[in-house]
Amino acid sequence: MALLSACSHDDGDEVRGPQSGSSIVMSRDGGTLYVANNDTNTVSVVDAKKLSVKKEIPVGKEPRELALSADGSMLYVTCRYADSVEWVDIARGTVLGSVKTGIEPYGIVGSPDGKLLYVTNYRSGTVSVLNAETRAVLKQVQAGTNPRAIALAADGGKLYVSDYLTSATSIYDTATMKRVSDKALAPSPDLPDRKKSQGTPNTVEQLRLTPDGKSLWEAHLLTNTDTPVQFEEVIFPALSVVDAQTGEEDTKSRKELFKAIDVKDKFGKTIIVSNPTDIVFSPDGEKAYALMGGSEDLLVFDIARGGRAGQIIHHLPGDLPIGMVMSKDGGKLYIHNASSHDLTVVNLPPADEEGGQARVDGKPLKLIAQDRLNAQQRLGKTLFYSANTDDNALVGSNWMSCASCHSDGEVDRMSIMTAKGPRNVPSNVLAFETGLFMWDGSRDDFYDYIHTVQGEMGGLSDVDPAKPMPDDAKKLFDALEAYMRMPDAFPVPQSPFRTEDGQLTEAAQRGKAIFEGKAQCVTCHATDVMTDSAKATGGDGQLTTDNTSYLHNVGTVNSADVDYGGDARGAFKNTRPRGMYDTPTLRGVYATAPYLHDGSAPTLEDVIQRAGDEHGHTSDLSDKEISDLVAYLKQIQ
């Protein structure tokens, strides 16, 4: 049996086109859609003609992407937090079996002959090759650090995998699964005007091959790391174009804000869009449709006429659009909204219609019967990922969401410039269990993030941070907190460095003894959450920035760091001298490189080797002891 992709436009026995992993796929005849409802742990089966949900099938935890058998009987589903791929019998609505592929499987595509499945394992840093019939893992190959998006050439000869955070694109010869190319996207050069698109590529959400298979389009962000963080100058959306044969990027074809992404409003100003999530091409390859998941927009690029965006549907109905599929006749787009769990339909003009406009067709179709999140948690998740200013008062001018820096709720491997100096973007894993907030521990209350919202994200400008928080603003922060406190919102990354049965290796056991003994790391990295920051309490037992006993100078101060004079929420009493830092948790630390407050240590070895006796007692550790200590650190979860 053959597998059919989301972007294929074949009929009958015609050769299918290239395919990409997606949260929404279409049956071979175009009559049925299948959608992965990630945080409700179901897959919806939708009648594309009647636009109705035929059934909702329970699957494993956090289904992300789907592939479909040619006979329409079987779905292959990556279940991210179940660490497995599941085989789903559509007619019965049941899971027939599963296989463990690695830690956090994400993207999936299938070979043209239907015999093989290719799966990216986000935490393991691998691609698994599976036998689609026997469910056996045939091969595992290395694929960078955080492989996610995946695409396959129409003939099945080349497999494309992108590292989510580094933007490196690997090309594999599927006959041997040898990597024949591995190249990162190029930075966009600095410009005198900091409000123009520039920066380092990261957070690659999708790979799509053009219908002719010659080019690969990648949806990602650019982060400008040397400009003080401010919503109009740091995060930019981009679509990059890579030669599918060589892996070489065509930098002149990159679509960037104010360049090829430059649709004007009625006042002649560029409409700001953010956080690209997907691209789909018309059957003739002359138009590209790009989803902007942050600002919730659809852009239409006329490739045949220079490749600029000529139309925008501003603020699509539905929250967090992440995937789409085109109807067989090229007349409709079906857009999957991951936070509102619904489906938006967009009617497309005929190819021969001069100046025709894409238009939303009716209201979105609800995909799920019952939400697993309560109303406050759902609002919080929507706010975390949304940069739609019309719907989200936390953001300004549709530029950036929380997720623009905290990619997928965690890190983006970037160190950005702030008023305090360079700061490594921290993860939100265990954020409410690890004591004070910020690298310098200058916040003790989640409402203190009004300063981040106003100063960095451009929202809630009418709120006076020195006064009690207004109820309407509190509602937003309370919802964010409710979502972020969910145990499975941002779970602790499970380590790929442990033994197959999840135990510490012998080296890690020796490293644990060093951690707790000779190196004295446990002095500060204490308690179950491996930080002493939770001890920074006052007489009432509540966290307080007044308690500075658990801030530490570990000799990592940067020449660009400056003293902090406090802020209005802290009544300017939460001052901090440069060089004093809060202890970060070590839970899942392997996944949070680079390290230290300024991101100046690329590896854990670097942290230890430069620490001396200011950061624990490591000056007299041997190379073997350092190796064992690092082995333990990489296996903490």
PDB file of C-alpha atoms in Angstrom, residues 533-633:
ATOM      1  CA  SER A 533      15.794  29.512  44.701  1.00  0.00           C
ATOM      2  CA  ALA A 534      12.594  28.164  46.233  1.00  0.00           C
ATOM      3  CA  LYS A 535      14.134  28.925  49.634  1.00  0.00           C
ATOM      4  CA  ALA A 536      14.093  32.684  48.930  1.00  0.00           C
ATOM      5  CA  THR A 537      11.109  33.306  51.168  1.00  0.00           C
ATOM      6  CA  GLY A 538      10.153  35.864  53.770  1.00  0.00           C
ATOM      7  CA  GLY A 539       8.709  35.553  57.258  1.00  0.00           C
ATOM      8  CA  ASP A 540       5.346  34.600  55.782  1.00  0.00           C
ATOM      9  CA  GLY A 541       6.857  31.700  53.866  1.00  0.00           C
ATOM     10  CA  GLN A 542       6.178  33.346  50.509  1.00  0.00           C
ATOM     11  CA  LEU A 543       8.747  34.005  47.805  1.00  0.00           C
ATOM     12  CA  THR A 544      10.238  37.479  48.026  1.00  0.00           C
ATOM     13  CA  THR A 545      12.841  39.375  46.057  1.00  0.00           C
ATOM     14  CA  ASP A 546      13.919  40.883  49.379  1.00  0.00           C
ATOM     15  CA  ASN A 547      15.628  37.596  50.236  1.00  0.00           C
ATOM     16  CA  THR A 548      18.874  37.685  48.271  1.00  0.00           C
ATOM     17  CA  SER A 549      20.584  34.916  50.223  1.00  0.00           C
ATOM     18  CA  TYR A 550      20.132  32.492  47.343  1.00  0.00           C
ATOM     19  CA  LEU A 551      21.622  34.653  44.620  1.00  0.00           C
ATOM     20  CA  HIS A 552      25.174  33.665  43.709  1.00  0.00           C
ATOM     21  CA  ASN A 553      28.194  35.171  42.037  1.00  0.00           C
ATOM     22  CA  VAL A 554      29.731  32.232  40.219  1.00  0.00           C
ATOM     23  CA  GLY A 555      32.227  34.258  38.217  1.00  0.00           C
ATOM     24  CA  THR A 556      30.221  34.373  34.994  1.00  0.00           C
ATOM     25  CA  VAL A 557      29.506  38.103  34.828  1.00  0.00           C
ATOM     26  CA  ASN A 558      29.690  39.488  31.303  1.00  0.00           C
ATOM     27  CA  SER A 559      31.331  42.810  30.432  1.00  0.00           C
ATOM     28  CA  ALA A 560      27.971  43.930  29.017  1.00  0.00           C
ATOM     29  CA  ASP A 561      26.091  43.168  32.243  1.00  0.00           C
ATOM     30  CA  VAL A 562      24.887  46.179  34.234  1.00  0.00           C
ATOM     31  CA  ASP A 563      23.399  46.768  37.676  1.00  0.00           C
ATOM     32  CA  TYR A 564      19.611  46.621  37.841  1.00  0.00           C
ATOM     33  CA  GLY A 565      17.826  49.502  39.540  1.00  0.00           C
ATOM     34  CA  GLY A 566      14.580  47.626  40.143  1.00  0.00           C
ATOM     35  CA  ASP A 567      11.154  48.176  38.628  1.00  0.00           C
ATOM     36  CA  ALA A 568       7.786  49.710  39.380  1.00  0.00           C
ATOM     37  CA  ARG A 569       6.148  46.414  40.340  1.00  0.00           C
ATOM     38  CA  GLY A 570       8.899  45.895  42.916  1.00  0.00           C
ATOM     39  CA  ALA A 571       8.667  49.504  44.133  1.00  0.00           C
ATOM     40  CA  PHE A 572      12.269  49.799  42.899  1.00  0.00           C
ATOM     41  CA  LYS A 573      13.422  47.776  45.898  1.00  0.00           C
ATOM     42  CA  ASN A 574      14.234  44.685  43.821  1.00  0.00           C
ATOM     43  CA  THR A 575      17.626  46.050  42.790  1.00  0.00           C
ATOM     44  CA  ARG A 576      20.336  43.662  41.678  1.00  0.00           C
ATOM     45  CA  PRO A 577      24.102  44.156  41.373  1.00  0.00           C
ATOM     46  CA  ARG A 578      25.648  42.796  38.196  1.00  0.00           C
ATOM     47  CA  GLY A 579      27.026  39.301  38.573  1.00  0.00           C
ATOM     48  CA  MET A 580      24.507  37.940  41.102  1.00  0.00           C
ATOM     49  CA  TYR A 581      22.324  35.200  39.665  1.00  0.00           C
ATOM     50  CA  ASP A 582      19.472  32.916  40.613  1.00  0.00           C
ATOM     51  CA  THR A 583      20.181  29.164  40.513  1.00  0.00           C
ATOM     52  CA  PRO A 584      18.541  27.534  37.471  1.00  0.00           C
ATOM     53  CA  THR A 585      17.031  24.065  37.705  1.00  0.00           C
ATOM     54  CA  LEU A 586      19.029  21.179  36.242  1.00  0.00           C
ATOM     55  CA  ARG A 587      15.964  19.117  35.394  1.00  0.00           C
ATOM     56  CA  GLY A 588      16.242  18.396  31.665  1.00  0.00           C
ATOM     57  CA  VAL A 589      19.360  20.579  31.460  1.00  0.00           C
ATOM     58  CA  TYR A 590      20.769  18.651  28.496  1.00  0.00           C
ATOM     59  CA  ALA A 591      18.022  20.182  26.339  1.00  0.00           C
ATOM     60  CA  THR A 592      18.676  23.824  27.255  1.00  0.00           C
ATOM     61  CA  ALA A 593      22.017  24.649  25.627  1.00  0.00           C
ATOM     62  CA  PRO A 594      23.694  27.110  25.516  1.00  0.00           C
ATOM     63  CA  TYR A 595      24.335  27.654  29.216  1.00  0.00           C
ATOM     64  CA  LEU A 596      24.832  30.374  31.836  1.00  0.00           C
ATOM     65  CA  HIS A 597      22.869  33.612  32.070  1.00  0.00           C
ATOM     66  CA  ASP A 598      24.384  34.995  28.873  1.00  0.00           C
ATOM     67  CA  GLY A 599      24.530  31.760  26.885  1.00  0.00           C
ATOM     68  CA  SER A 600      28.321  32.017  26.743  1.00  0.00           C
ATOM     69  CA  ALA A 601      28.925  28.311  27.477  1.00  0.00           C
ATOM     70  CA  PRO A 602      27.920  26.175  24.467  1.00  0.00           C
ATOM     71  CA  THR A 603      28.262  22.871  26.348  1.00  0.00           C
ATOM     72  CA  LEU A 604      28.096  21.514  29.872  1.00  0.00           C
ATOM     73  CA  GLU A 605      31.800  20.722  29.654  1.00  0.00           C
ATOM     74  CA  ASP A 606      32.424  24.423  29.081  1.00  0.00           C
ATOM     75  CA  VAL A 607      30.390  25.304  32.179  1.00  0.00           C
ATOM     76  CA  ILE A 608      32.489  23.016  34.384  1.00  0.00           C
ATOM     77  CA  GLN A 609      35.870  23.795  32.896  1.00  0.00           C
ATOM     78  CA  ARG A 610      35.475  27.541  33.352  1.00  0.00           C
ATOM     79  CA  ALA A 611      33.836  27.271  36.767  1.00  0.00           C
ATOM     80  CA  GLY A 612      36.921  26.801  38.922  1.00  0.00           C
ATOM     81  CA  ASP A 613      35.860  26.893  42.561  1.00  0.00           C
ATOM     82  CA  GLU A 614      33.381  29.738  42.206  1.00  0.00           C
ATOM     83  CA  HIS A 615      30.742  27.478  40.690  1.00  0.00           C
ATOM     84  CA  GLY A 616      30.933  24.472  42.989  1.00  0.00           C
ATOM     85  CA  HIS A 617      34.390  22.933  43.525  1.00  0.00           C
ATOM     86  CA  THR A 618      35.598  21.745  40.159  1.00  0.00           C
ATOM     87  CA  SER A 619      39.155  23.044  39.834  1.00  0.00           C
ATOM     88  CA  ASP A 620      40.760  19.728  40.788  1.00  0.00           C
ATOM     89  CA  LEU A 621      38.443  17.430  38.863  1.00  0.00           C
ATOM     90  CA  SER A 622      40.228  15.148  36.414  1.00  0.00           C
ATOM     91  CA  ASP A 623      39.153  14.868  32.795  1.00  0.00           C
ATOM     92  CA  LYS A 624      37.549  11.529  33.656  1.00  0.00           C
ATOM     93  CA  GLU A 625      35.642  13.040  36.575  1.00  0.00           C
ATOM     94  CA  ILE A 626      34.426  15.915  34.403  1.00  0.00           C
ATOM     95  CA  SER A 627      33.252  13.403  31.800  1.00  0.00           C
ATOM     96  CA  ASP A 628      31.356  11.432  34.453  1.00  0.00           C
ATOM     97  CA  LEU A 629      29.847  14.590  35.940  1.00  0.00           C
ATOM     98  CA  VAL A 630      28.631  15.719  32.508  1.00  0.00           C
ATOM     99  CA  ALA A 631      27.188  12.252  31.888  1.00  0.00           C
ATOM    100  CA  TYR A 632      25.098  12.666  35.037  1.00  0.00           C
ATOM    101  CA  LEU A 633      24.008  16.195  34.175  1.00  0.00           C
TER     102      LEU A 633
END
